[in-house]
């Protein structure tokens, strides 16, 4: 390598170092200044999802669901209570299902755009209801064909209200929820048909 070529290489390397240094400095300048309250994008899937405690005055966790709330009784929804709903929650979603159904997880109730409240009353319509696997809009209580089944009452706190029409199905609901869940919880009860 002659002196002229060496000088060109040195100038190129120096220019590259200055350019890279400027990029790094610009990147640092764009970082949030306030580290105490970093901006976490609402509905960011990488954010920590908080826990909601779900309970019912009608039955205990892992306990038997009273007949009143099943197809053998009045077939009305049980009361539910929630603790730990985040202040940022704009709405709640409730999904009730039976993973022990013979062919697939059977959906008994889907409701969205529920006000972020601490309680859902018995025999109520707390939000917009969708189509369950009985092919009906609304609540369909436990009604296992045989044996004891588990029923999960799952609640999700979202950072928005959903633009979804009444009667929509579970897949549509779950697609709308993606990226917007900020907290969740569940209560499981059991039932054996009479």
C-alpha atoms as one frame of an Amber mdcrd trajectory, in Angstrom:
protein
   0.000   0.000   0.000   1.512   3.381  -0.998   1.297   6.538   1.150  -1.510
   8.060  -0.884  -3.729   4.947  -0.566  -2.901   4.688   3.156  -3.960   8.301
   3.723  -7.277   7.700   1.916  -7.934   4.603   4.055  -7.164   6.569   7.251
  -9.493   9.416   6.216 -12.229   6.885   5.403 -11.818   5.127   8.769 -11.868
   8.456  10.644 -15.038   9.556   8.791 -16.703   6.191   9.560 -15.836   6.534
  13.285 -17.273  10.062  13.404 -20.449   8.892  11.644 -20.935   5.908  13.985
 -20.215   8.071  17.036 -22.838  10.584  15.872 -25.410   7.810  15.412 -24.798
   6.473  18.907 -25.076   9.957  20.400 -28.302  10.639  18.482 -29.735   7.335
  19.707 -28.948   8.299  23.312 -30.505  11.707  22.851 -33.787  10.095  21.735
 -34.030   7.848  24.811 -36.627   8.861  27.440 -35.188  11.336  29.924 -37.455
  10.293  32.815 -36.362   6.787  33.804 -38.687   6.656  36.832 -41.835   6.502
  34.657 -40.773   4.955  31.351 -43.342   5.126  28.589 -44.821   1.645  28.274
 -47.031   1.398  25.213 -50.621   0.594  26.140 -51.307  -2.960  25.157 -47.630
  -3.683  24.520 -47.369  -7.480  24.604 -43.952  -7.236  26.270 -45.362  -5.336
  29.244 -46.076  -7.070  32.538 -49.669  -8.249  32.727 -51.043  -7.676  36.217
 -53.170 -10.149  38.162 -56.829  -9.737  39.005 -58.283 -11.780  41.863 -61.624
 -13.277  40.810 -64.061 -14.667  43.386 -67.761 -15.376  43.822 -70.069 -15.234
  46.808 -71.864 -18.255  45.286 -68.958 -20.754  45.244 -65.308 -21.060  46.236
 -62.321 -21.555  43.942 -62.231 -25.231  42.884 -65.609 -25.667  44.589 -68.964
 -26.816  43.235 -71.055 -24.354  41.245 -74.587 -24.268  42.707 -77.308 -25.843
  40.559 -79.045 -22.461  40.300 -76.375 -21.258  37.830 -76.533 -24.356  35.593
 -78.835 -25.936  33.008 -80.353 -27.977  35.854 -81.439 -24.786  37.631 -82.292
 -21.213  36.632 -79.382 -21.074  34.151 -78.360 -17.563  35.235 -74.863 -16.200
  35.665 -73.373 -16.275  39.178 -72.176 -13.103  40.911 -68.473 -12.337  40.434
 -66.129 -10.026  42.335 -62.817  -8.591  41.139 -59.834  -7.185  43.039 -56.822
  -5.516  41.459 -58.316  -3.956  38.335 -55.690  -1.462  37.095 -56.623   2.229
  37.104 -55.715   2.381  33.401 -58.330  -0.251  32.513 -60.932   1.060  30.070
 -63.033  -2.114  29.947 -63.269  -5.730  31.053 -63.852  -8.898  29.068 -65.328
 -12.058  30.590 -64.972 -15.497  29.016 -66.540 -18.574  30.636 -65.581 -21.955
  29.233 -65.350 -25.695  29.853 -62.051 -27.296  28.743 -63.356 -30.764  29.686
 -66.018 -30.864  26.952 -65.752 -33.970  24.738 -64.684 -32.420  21.427 -63.219
 -28.978  22.216 -63.179 -26.247  24.831 -66.827 -25.243  25.063 -67.574 -21.517
  25.412 -70.473 -20.747  27.770 -70.388 -16.948  27.869 -68.428 -14.084  26.310
 -69.001 -10.469  27.328 -66.962  -7.371  26.489 -66.976  -3.613  27.098 -67.835
  -4.267  30.751 -67.251  -1.197  32.932 -64.085  -1.786  35.017 -66.089  -2.382
  38.197 -65.448  -4.591  41.229 -68.554  -6.755  40.819 -70.837  -8.394  38.272
 -74.289  -9.040  39.676 -76.095 -12.361  39.488 -78.445 -12.730  36.503 -77.150
  -9.622  34.732 -75.948  -8.440  31.342 -72.830  -6.477  32.316 -71.674  -5.594
  28.792 -71.965  -6.570  25.141 -72.636 -10.305  24.805 -71.412 -12.632  22.093
 -72.344 -16.017  20.692 -71.663 -19.016  22.938 -71.227 -22.623  21.791 -74.919
 -23.315  22.432 -75.309 -20.999  19.383 -77.079 -18.440  21.581 -76.199 -14.901
  22.603 -75.728 -14.637  26.345 -74.971 -16.914  29.286 -75.340 -20.682  29.010
 -74.658 -22.384  32.322 -72.707 -25.551  33.033 -74.367 -28.587  31.473 -71.821
 -31.415  31.184 -72.950 -34.525  29.262 -71.286 -36.787  31.856 -68.912 -36.615
  34.790 -67.609 -33.558  36.591 -66.366 -30.686  34.426 -64.330 -27.595  35.273
 -65.663 -24.149  34.384 -63.290 -21.207  34.121 -64.512 -17.650  34.632 -61.692
 -15.606  33.067 -61.593 -11.826  33.284 -59.329  -9.544  31.246 -58.748  -5.826
  31.788 -58.140  -3.971  28.527 -56.718  -0.549  27.767 -59.620   0.207  25.400
 -63.248  -0.517  24.584 -63.717  -2.947  21.715 -65.424  -2.028  18.469 -67.207
  -5.356  18.174 -70.907  -5.905  17.537 -73.170  -7.979  19.799 -73.343 -11.604
  18.726 -69.708 -11.816  17.598 -67.897 -15.087  18.214 -65.032 -15.910  20.533
 -62.353 -15.882  17.804 -63.343 -12.367  16.757 -63.280 -11.268  20.389 -59.871
 -12.768  21.066 -58.452 -11.188  17.891 -59.678  -7.758  19.037 -58.061  -8.272
  22.463 -54.557  -8.931  21.120 -52.104  -6.340  22.394 -54.617  -4.686  24.733
 -54.655  -6.961  27.812 -53.170  -5.197  30.840 -54.424  -7.558  33.576 -56.148
 -10.909  33.888 -57.478 -13.389  36.408 -59.655 -16.470  36.699 -61.934 -18.439
  38.985 -62.598 -22.132  38.449 -65.672 -23.981  39.657 -66.877 -27.535  39.042
 -70.197 -29.065  38.197 -71.631 -32.553  37.684 -74.995 -32.801  35.943 -77.913
 -34.161  38.004
